[in-house]
């Protein structure tokens, strides 16, 4: 009887190493089919899961309360499993070089608890070669086992989109790979237990790693093009969204939008690819150009706000500015690598300390990472300017009367920065508003 059959029959367990926005939904999905050990070093997070609380908001409290996942912060529990999935973040350092410490740390912990006959699958986004050249040696050193003889490895890049209730683990085709045909077959069959859309068997682990890293690089480049168009059209006095709507009537026009590119995927993955390219002696042209544009958009928004305050004859220093939304994307509590912080920090250079409101964000996380305390909507009064930075559903229902109530009534002009173009532009093209969007 092979490992897949033992998993299905309940004779073996699957472990999930890393229970964040990606790992936890995977663990919950598998727990509907087989026995699952969910491991994370964060004891506070494990405590929340055990109490039936979903801090990620990805599956909801009721699902967490009903799941059969065995949540633990005890590494020794990993010894009970034979099929391991590693889903830890892979961020970048301040100099934009890959920070592999989370995946290296996970490999050390797993290696110390690895048993013969195991299969280890990495889901973390990495450049081609990390799984075999960096993770495997750590697993071997810590376990005393030999890869290919005592345990096997695979790679299956995560494609979960945090906050997206449509494109889920079950509905997105899953790329799978293995070090040999036998491993590939096992990995594919295990993932087919939960992925209704099916799996795609990549030719090799490096191919699967490369496929993942270019997915987000492609999206990053396209958004950078939209952002550059926005900068150009704003100077021309042309509304970018109107241009894109017109161009979008052609069947093969790619319908991307300008915006802030944050999070732990699109804003990070391209740097993994260009880092490896540099190691191979090639300096990226297109990818890094796109990164520079997208990394600079927070400063561009802040500068545009300052220019509009001047246009409205409102003193910039100590201006009262509200920022609505702080997470890296809408309807998601994750504030890590949010580009809204770039707007906040840049405004600080002008003597402005914005009032930040985000009912969807993880307030504790924002406080720890950025030292920011969120205010409630009641604090958005007597403002000199308002920035709607994130398209949370709570903000989409705001009426013009409600928005007008946010401002200092003494102002002749209300500076309204609608970064994502959520509101009807024509409604705000009035004498009492200066409306701006990317």
Short mmCIF file of C-alpha atoms in Angstrom, two decimals:
data_model
loop_
_atom_site.label_atom_id
_atom_site.label_comp_id
_atom_site.label_asym_id
_atom_site.label_seq_id
_atom_site.Cartn_x
_atom_site.Cartn_y
_atom_site.Cartn_z
CA UNK A 1 0.00 0.00 0.00
CA UNK A 2 1.51 3.36 -1.05
CA UNK A 3 1.50 6.64 0.90
CA UNK A 4 -1.53 8.04 -0.94
CA UNK A 5 -3.66 5.04 -0.04
CA UNK A 6 -2.51 5.18 3.58
CA UNK A 7 -3.51 8.84 3.76
CA UNK A 8 -6.94 8.11 2.33
CA UNK A 9 -7.42 5.13 4.66
CA UNK A 10 -6.48 7.18 7.70
CA UNK A 11 -3.30 5.19 8.40
CA UNK A 12 -1.07 8.23 7.82
CA UNK A 13 -1.39 11.97 8.36
CA UNK A 14 -0.62 15.07 6.35
CA UNK A 15 1.07 18.03 8.02
CA UNK A 16 0.82 21.67 7.07
CA UNK A 17 3.80 23.78 8.18
CA UNK A 18 2.79 27.44 8.34
CA UNK A 19 -0.83 28.38 9.07
CA UNK A 20 -1.19 31.84 7.58
CA UNK A 21 -3.41 33.15 4.78
CA UNK A 22 -2.21 30.34 2.51
CA UNK A 23 -1.47 27.41 4.79
CA UNK A 24 -4.57 27.47 6.96
CA UNK A 25 -7.11 27.16 4.10
CA UNK A 26 -5.05 24.27 2.68
CA UNK A 27 -5.06 22.50 6.04
CA UNK A 28 -8.81 22.98 6.42
CA UNK A 29 -9.49 21.70 2.90
CA UNK A 30 -7.43 18.54 3.40
CA UNK A 31 -8.96 17.90 6.83
CA UNK A 32 -12.29 17.26 5.09
CA UNK A 33 -10.69 14.24 3.39
CA UNK A 34 -7.78 12.99 5.52
CA UNK A 35 -6.10 13.44 8.91
CA UNK A 36 -4.21 16.72 9.18
CA UNK A 37 -1.71 18.19 11.64
CA UNK A 38 -1.58 21.99 11.35
CA UNK A 39 1.68 23.39 12.71
CA UNK A 40 2.74 26.98 13.31
CA UNK A 41 5.36 28.47 15.63
CA UNK A 42 3.00 31.29 16.59
CA UNK A 43 1.38 29.97 19.77
CA UNK A 44 -1.05 32.90 19.91
CA UNK A 45 -2.33 32.08 16.43
CA UNK A 46 -2.65 28.40 17.32
CA UNK A 47 -4.64 29.42 20.40
CA UNK A 48 -7.05 31.43 18.26
CA UNK A 49 -7.56 28.51 15.87
CA UNK A 50 -8.21 26.16 18.78
CA UNK A 51 -10.78 28.63 20.09
CA UNK A 52 -12.54 28.62 16.74
CA UNK A 53 -11.34 32.04 15.64
CA UNK A 54 -10.05 32.73 12.13
CA UNK A 55 -7.74 35.77 12.34
CA UNK A 56 -7.12 35.63 8.58
CA UNK A 57 -10.85 35.83 7.72
CA UNK A 58 -10.11 33.39 4.89
CA UNK A 59 -12.54 30.61 5.85
CA UNK A 60 -14.41 32.15 8.80
CA UNK A 61 -14.87 31.27 12.45
CA UNK A 62 -17.58 28.69 11.89
CA UNK A 63 -15.37 26.65 9.56
CA UNK A 64 -12.48 26.80 12.03
CA UNK A 65 -14.77 25.66 14.84
CA UNK A 66 -15.87 22.66 12.78
CA UNK A 67 -12.56 21.64 11.23
CA UNK A 68 -10.79 18.41 12.18
CA UNK A 69 -7.32 19.97 11.81
CA UNK A 70 -5.12 19.19 14.81
CA UNK A 71 -3.67 22.65 15.47
CA UNK A 72 -0.33 22.64 17.28
CA UNK A 73 2.79 24.67 18.01
CA UNK A 74 4.66 21.53 19.06
CA UNK A 75 7.19 20.55 16.34
CA UNK A 76 7.35 16.96 17.56
CA UNK A 77 3.77 16.44 16.33
CA UNK A 78 5.18 16.60 12.79
CA UNK A 79 6.64 13.13 13.38
CA UNK A 80 3.11 11.74 13.21
CA UNK A 81 2.79 12.76 9.54
CA UNK A 82 4.34 11.31 6.39
CA UNK A 83 3.16 13.85 3.81
CA UNK A 84 4.32 17.38 4.61
CA UNK A 85 3.35 20.68 2.97
CA UNK A 86 5.45 23.75 3.74
CA UNK A 87 3.57 27.02 3.21
CA UNK A 88 5.58 29.78 4.87
CA UNK A 89 6.10 33.31 3.47
CA UNK A 90 9.14 34.24 1.39
CA UNK A 91 9.60 38.02 1.79
CA UNK A 92 12.44 40.24 0.63
CA UNK A 93 15.03 42.17 2.63
CA UNK A 94 15.22 45.96 2.66
CA UNK A 95 17.63 45.79 -0.29
CA UNK A 96 15.07 43.68 -2.21
CA UNK A 97 17.15 40.49 -2.03
CA UNK A 98 15.27 37.30 -1.14
CA UNK A 99 14.78 36.60 2.55
CA UNK A 100 14.76 32.82 2.69
CA UNK A 101 14.93 32.64 6.48
CA UNK A 102 11.27 31.53 6.91
CA UNK A 103 11.58 28.63 4.45
CA UNK A 104 15.02 27.73 5.80
CA UNK A 105 13.68 27.78 9.36
CA UNK A 106 10.71 25.63 8.38
CA UNK A 107 13.07 23.17 6.67
CA UNK A 108 15.18 22.93 9.85
CA UNK A 109 12.17 22.26 12.07
CA UNK A 110 10.71 19.75 9.64
CA UNK A 111 14.10 18.08 9.16
CA UNK A 112 14.42 17.58 12.91
CA UNK A 113 11.11 15.73 12.88
CA UNK A 114 11.27 13.98 9.51
CA UNK A 115 10.80 10.22 9.33
CA UNK A 116 11.64 7.67 6.65
CA UNK A 117 9.15 7.28 3.85
CA UNK A 118 8.01 10.90 3.96
CA UNK A 119 7.18 13.22 1.07
CA UNK A 120 7.88 16.93 1.55
CA UNK A 121 6.17 19.45 -0.74
CA UNK A 122 7.10 23.14 -0.68
CA UNK A 123 4.49 25.74 -1.65
CA UNK A 124 6.43 28.91 -0.81
CA UNK A 125 7.22 31.15 -3.79
CA UNK A 126 10.93 30.92 -4.58
CA UNK A 127 13.33 31.30 -7.49
CA UNK A 128 14.18 28.13 -9.46
CA UNK A 129 16.55 25.92 -7.52
CA UNK A 130 15.65 26.83 -3.93
CA UNK A 131 13.76 23.60 -3.18
CA UNK A 132 16.53 21.28 -4.36
CA UNK A 133 19.62 23.38 -3.70
CA UNK A 134 18.74 25.03 -0.36
CA UNK A 135 15.86 23.20 1.31
CA UNK A 136 16.95 19.61 0.61
CA UNK A 137 20.45 19.99 2.16
CA UNK A 138 18.82 21.43 5.32
CA UNK A 139 16.33 18.56 5.49
CA UNK A 140 19.14 16.02 5.06
CA UNK A 141 21.43 17.65 7.60
CA UNK A 142 18.77 17.98 10.30
CA UNK A 143 17.20 14.56 9.79
CA UNK A 144 20.26 12.47 8.98
CA UNK A 145 18.20 11.03 6.11
CA UNK A 146 19.02 10.92 2.40
CA UNK A 147 16.76 12.59 -0.15
CA UNK A 148 15.76 10.16 -2.86
CA UNK A 149 16.31 7.17 -0.62
CA UNK A 150 14.73 7.94 2.76
CA UNK A 151 12.36 10.75 1.75
CA UNK A 152 11.16 12.44 -1.43
CA UNK A 153 10.44 16.07 -2.32
CA UNK A 154 8.05 17.98 -4.54
CA UNK A 155 6.96 21.52 -5.23
CA UNK A 156 3.46 22.88 -5.77
CA UNK A 157 3.25 26.67 -5.85
CA UNK A 158 0.42 28.28 -3.91
CA UNK A 159 -2.16 30.15 -5.96
CA UNK A 160 -4.52 31.21 -3.18
CA UNK A 161 -5.64 34.81 -3.52
CA UNK A 162 -6.22 36.23 0.00
CA UNK A 163 -9.65 37.80 0.39
CA UNK A 164 -10.92 36.28 -2.86
CA UNK A 165 -14.06 34.22 -2.28
CA UNK A 166 -14.28 33.04 -5.89
CA UNK A 167 -10.75 31.91 -6.80
CA UNK A 168 -10.06 29.43 -4.02
CA UNK A 169 -7.77 26.44 -3.55
CA UNK A 170 -10.50 24.14 -4.82
CA UNK A 171 -11.27 26.15 -7.97
CA UNK A 172 -7.76 26.98 -9.25
CA UNK A 173 -5.74 24.49 -11.30
CA UNK A 174 -2.83 23.34 -9.14
CA UNK A 175 0.67 22.98 -10.53
CA UNK A 176 2.42 19.95 -9.03
CA UNK A 177 5.91 18.55 -9.44
CA UNK A 178 8.11 15.86 -7.94
CA UNK A 179 11.72 14.75 -7.95
CA UNK A 180 10.78 11.60 -9.88
CA UNK A 181 7.72 10.09 -11.56
CA UNK A 182 6.66 8.14 -8.49
CA UNK A 183 6.77 11.23 -6.29
CA UNK A 184 4.99 13.32 -8.91
CA UNK A 185 2.20 10.77 -9.08
CA UNK A 186 1.81 10.74 -5.28
CA UNK A 187 1.82 14.52 -5.02
CA UNK A 188 -0.69 14.85 -7.86
CA UNK A 189 -3.10 12.32 -6.37
CA UNK A 190 -2.93 13.90 -2.90
CA UNK A 191 -3.75 17.37 -4.22
CA UNK A 192 -6.51 15.96 -6.42
CA UNK A 193 -8.30 15.08 -3.18
CA UNK A 194 -9.13 18.76 -2.65
CA UNK A 195 -8.52 20.62 -5.92
CA UNK A 196 -11.70 20.29 -7.93
CA UNK A 197 -10.19 22.16 -10.89
CA UNK A 198 -7.54 19.46 -11.27
CA UNK A 199 -3.75 19.49 -11.30
CA UNK A 200 -1.12 20.26 -13.91
CA UNK A 201 1.94 18.02 -13.78
CA UNK A 202 5.02 20.16 -14.43
CA UNK A 203 8.09 18.63 -16.06
CA UNK A 204 10.31 19.30 -13.06
CA UNK A 205 10.53 21.07 -9.71
CA UNK A 206 12.48 23.96 -11.27
CA UNK A 207 9.82 24.38 -13.96
CA UNK A 208 7.11 24.61 -11.28
CA UNK A 209 9.18 27.12 -9.28
CA UNK A 210 9.74 29.23 -12.39
CA UNK A 211 6.08 29.07 -13.43
CA UNK A 212 4.99 30.52 -10.10
CA UNK A 213 7.52 33.34 -10.00
CA UNK A 214 6.68 34.53 -13.53
CA UNK A 215 2.91 34.55 -12.89
CA UNK A 216 3.19 37.48 -10.52
CA UNK A 217 6.06 39.08 -12.43
CA UNK A 218 3.83 39.25 -15.50
CA UNK A 219 1.02 40.86 -13.51
CA UNK A 220 3.45 43.28 -11.88
CA UNK A 221 4.78 44.44 -15.25
CA UNK A 222 1.29 44.99 -16.63
CA UNK A 223 0.21 47.01 -13.60
CA UNK A 224 3.42 49.05 -13.84
CA UNK A 225 2.48 49.92 -17.42
CA UNK A 226 -0.94 51.08 -16.21
CA UNK A 227 0.69 53.15 -13.46
CA UNK A 228 3.03 54.77 -15.94
CA UNK A 229 0.07 55.59 -18.19
CA UNK A 230 -1.68 57.13 -15.18
CA UNK A 231 1.30 59.40 -14.51
CA UNK A 232 1.40 60.45 -18.16
CA UNK A 233 -2.35 61.01 -18.55
CA UNK A 234 -2.60 62.96 -15.29
CA UNK A 235 -0.05 65.39 -16.67
CA UNK A 236 -2.10 65.64 -19.85
CA UNK A 237 -5.30 66.28 -17.91
CA UNK A 238 -6.84 63.07 -19.26
CA UNK A 239 -8.73 60.63 -17.01
CA UNK A 240 -6.88 57.30 -17.09
CA UNK A 241 -9.89 55.16 -16.22
CA UNK A 242 -11.85 56.66 -19.11
CA UNK A 243 -8.97 55.90 -21.48
CA UNK A 244 -8.77 52.29 -20.30
CA UNK A 245 -12.52 51.81 -20.62
CA UNK A 246 -12.36 53.06 -24.20
CA UNK A 247 -9.33 50.92 -25.08
CA UNK A 248 -10.94 47.93 -23.36
CA UNK A 249 -13.58 47.70 -26.07
CA UNK A 250 -11.01 45.93 -28.25
CA UNK A 251 -11.18 42.15 -27.83
CA UNK A 252 -7.48 41.61 -27.13
CA UNK A 253 -6.80 44.60 -24.86
CA UNK A 254 -5.50 43.42 -21.47
CA UNK A 255 -7.76 44.90 -18.80
CA UNK A 256 -5.34 45.81 -16.02
CA UNK A 257 -5.79 48.83 -13.75
CA UNK A 258 -3.33 51.22 -12.10
CA UNK A 259 -2.89 50.93 -8.35
CA UNK A 260 -0.71 50.28 -5.33
CA UNK A 261 1.09 46.95 -5.65
CA UNK A 262 1.73 45.45 -2.23
CA UNK A 263 1.28 42.15 -0.45
CA UNK A 264 3.53 39.12 -0.34
CA UNK A 265 3.19 38.08 -3.97
CA UNK A 266 3.09 40.62 -6.77
CA UNK A 267 5.23 43.16 -4.96
CA UNK A 268 7.81 40.56 -3.92
CA UNK A 269 8.05 37.66 -6.39
CA UNK A 270 9.70 39.62 -9.24
CA UNK A 271 12.68 40.33 -7.00
CA UNK A 272 13.22 36.58 -6.55
CA UNK A 273 13.44 36.12 -10.30
CA UNK A 274 15.72 39.10 -10.91
CA UNK A 275 17.99 38.05 -8.01
CA UNK A 276 18.57 34.66 -9.62
CA UNK A 277 19.04 36.30 -13.00
CA UNK A 278 21.75 38.53 -11.50
CA UNK A 279 23.46 35.43 -10.10
CA UNK A 280 23.51 34.04 -13.64
CA UNK A 281 25.04 37.24 -15.01
CA UNK A 282 21.92 38.83 -16.49
CA UNK A 283 20.63 42.22 -15.36
CA UNK A 284 16.85 42.47 -15.75
CA UNK A 285 15.57 45.31 -17.91
CA UNK A 286 11.77 45.07 -18.03
CA UNK A 287 11.06 43.40 -14.68
CA UNK A 288 13.10 45.82 -12.56
CA UNK A 289 11.77 48.83 -14.48
CA UNK A 290 8.25 47.75 -13.57
CA UNK A 291 9.25 47.23 -9.95
CA UNK A 292 10.70 50.73 -9.72
CA UNK A 293 7.50 52.28 -11.03
CA UNK A 294 5.25 50.28 -8.70
CA UNK A 295 7.45 50.80 -5.66
CA UNK A 296 7.28 54.57 -6.24
CA UNK A 297 3.50 54.90 -6.49
CA UNK A 298 2.93 55.66 -2.81
CA UNK A 299 5.24 58.66 -3.04
CA UNK A 300 3.51 59.73 -6.25
CA UNK A 301 0.08 59.66 -4.59
CA UNK A 302 1.35 61.66 -1.61
CA UNK A 303 2.97 64.27 -3.86
CA UNK A 304 -0.24 64.55 -5.87
CA UNK A 305 -2.20 65.13 -2.66
CA UNK A 306 0.18 67.92 -1.62
CA UNK A 307 -0.17 69.59 -5.03
CA UNK A 308 -3.95 69.43 -4.74
CA UNK A 309 -3.87 70.94 -1.24
CA UNK A 310 -1.88 73.82 -2.68
CA UNK A 311 -4.40 74.16 -5.51
CA UNK A 312 -7.15 74.36 -2.89
CA UNK A 313 -5.19 77.05 -1.01
CA UNK A 314 -4.97 74.79 2.07
CA UNK A 315 -1.76 74.94 4.17
CA UNK A 316 0.17 71.66 3.78
CA UNK A 317 2.01 71.59 7.08
CA UNK A 318 -0.20 69.90 9.73
CA UNK A 319 -3.03 69.45 7.24
CA UNK A 320 -5.72 67.07 8.47
CA UNK A 321 -5.78 64.14 6.06
CA UNK A 322 -7.79 60.93 6.38
CA UNK A 323 -6.62 57.69 4.80
CA UNK A 324 -9.46 55.18 4.42
CA UNK A 325 -7.97 51.71 4.11
CA UNK A 326 -4.55 50.40 5.07
CA UNK A 327 -4.37 46.73 4.05
CA UNK A 328 -2.55 45.61 0.93
CA UNK A 329 -5.85 44.71 -0.75
CA UNK A 330 -9.58 45.01 -0.24
CA UNK A 331 -11.59 42.94 2.25
CA UNK A 332 -8.48 41.30 3.67
CA UNK A 333 -7.02 41.97 7.15
CA UNK A 334 -3.39 41.53 6.03
CA UNK A 335 -1.31 44.71 6.38
CA UNK A 336 2.08 43.14 5.62
CA UNK A 337 3.91 44.87 2.78
CA UNK A 338 1.05 47.31 2.25
CA UNK A 339 1.99 50.23 0.02
CA UNK A 340 -0.40 52.53 1.86
CA UNK A 341 2.37 52.94 4.42
CA UNK A 342 4.41 54.66 1.69
CA UNK A 343 1.68 57.30 1.37
CA UNK A 344 1.57 57.67 5.15
CA UNK A 345 5.34 58.05 5.48
CA UNK A 346 5.68 60.43 2.54
CA UNK A 347 2.96 62.69 3.93
CA UNK A 348 4.92 62.72 7.17
CA UNK A 349 7.78 64.36 5.28
CA UNK A 350 5.42 67.29 4.64
CA UNK A 351 4.43 67.62 8.29
CA UNK A 352 1.19 65.66 7.90
CA UNK A 353 0.16 62.88 10.28
CA UNK A 354 -2.84 61.22 8.63
CA UNK A 355 -5.84 59.80 10.44
CA UNK A 356 -5.97 56.17 9.34
CA UNK A 357 -9.22 54.19 9.33
CA UNK A 358 -9.47 50.52 8.40
CA UNK A 359 -12.30 48.42 9.85
CA UNK A 360 -11.09 45.31 8.00
CA UNK A 361 -7.41 45.39 8.99
CA UNK A 362 -5.59 43.48 11.71
CA UNK A 363 -5.05 46.42 14.07
CA UNK A 364 -2.58 44.58 16.30
CA UNK A 365 -0.45 43.61 13.32
CA UNK A 366 -0.42 47.20 12.01
CA UNK A 367 0.62 48.46 15.42
CA UNK A 368 3.48 45.97 15.66
CA UNK A 369 4.74 46.44 12.11
CA UNK A 370 4.25 50.17 11.60
CA UNK A 371 3.48 51.72 14.97
CA UNK A 372 0.13 52.94 13.63
CA UNK A 373 -3.10 53.13 15.61
CA UNK A 374 -6.32 53.05 13.63
CA UNK A 375 -9.15 55.47 14.29
CA UNK A 376 -12.87 54.91 13.80
CA UNK A 377 -14.93 56.60 11.10
CA UNK A 378 -16.20 59.01 13.76
CA UNK A 379 -12.71 60.55 13.81
CA UNK A 380 -12.98 61.55 10.14
CA UNK A 381 -14.26 65.07 10.70
CA UNK A 382 -13.00 68.55 9.80
CA UNK A 383 -10.56 67.07 7.27
CA UNK A 384 -8.54 69.04 4.74
CA UNK A 385 -8.32 66.02 2.43
CA UNK A 386 -9.58 62.44 2.21
CA UNK A 387 -7.81 59.52 0.54
CA UNK A 388 -9.77 56.35 -0.20
CA UNK A 389 -6.83 53.97 -0.53
CA UNK A 390 -8.40 50.49 -0.36
CA UNK A 391 -11.64 49.23 -1.90
CA UNK A 392 -13.11 47.69 1.26
CA UNK A 393 -16.81 46.93 0.93
CA UNK A 394 -17.44 49.22 3.93
CA UNK A 395 -16.24 52.20 1.88
CA UNK A 396 -18.09 51.37 -1.33
CA UNK A 397 -21.42 52.36 0.20
CA UNK A 398 -20.32 55.88 1.15
CA UNK A 399 -22.54 58.52 -0.43
CA UNK A 400 -21.39 61.94 -1.58
CA UNK A 401 -23.22 63.54 1.33
CA UNK A 402 -21.40 61.27 3.77
CA UNK A 403 -18.04 62.01 2.16
CA UNK A 404 -18.75 65.74 2.17
CA UNK A 405 -19.40 65.47 5.89
CA UNK A 406 -15.79 64.42 6.43
CA UNK A 407 -14.41 67.87 5.51
CA UNK A 408 -13.80 71.13 7.29
CA UNK A 409 -16.90 73.13 6.29
CA UNK A 410 -14.78 76.30 6.02
CA UNK A 411 -13.02 74.99 2.90
CA UNK A 412 -14.16 76.21 -0.49
CA UNK A 413 -12.56 73.15 -2.11
CA UNK A 414 -12.66 69.56 -0.86
CA UNK A 415 -9.61 67.50 -1.90
CA UNK A 416 -10.77 63.94 -2.58
CA UNK A 417 -8.24 61.28 -3.62
CA UNK A 418 -10.04 58.21 -4.96
CA UNK A 419 -6.98 56.06 -5.70
CA UNK A 420 -8.77 53.11 -7.30
CA UNK A 421 -11.54 55.08 -8.99
CA UNK A 422 -14.31 53.58 -6.86
CA UNK A 423 -16.70 56.50 -7.09
CA UNK A 424 -18.52 58.18 -9.97
CA UNK A 425 -16.05 60.79 -11.20
CA UNK A 426 -18.77 62.92 -12.80
CA UNK A 427 -20.51 63.28 -9.45
CA UNK A 428 -17.41 64.97 -8.02
CA UNK A 429 -16.55 67.21 -10.96
CA UNK A 430 -18.13 70.15 -9.16
CA UNK A 431 -16.84 73.53 -8.06
CA UNK A 432 -16.54 72.47 -4.43
CA UNK A 433 -14.40 69.36 -5.12
CA UNK A 434 -10.92 68.62 -6.41
CA UNK A 435 -11.25 64.98 -7.42
CA UNK A 436 -8.18 62.85 -8.28
CA UNK A 437 -7.66 59.23 -9.11
CA UNK A 438 -4.92 57.11 -10.65
#
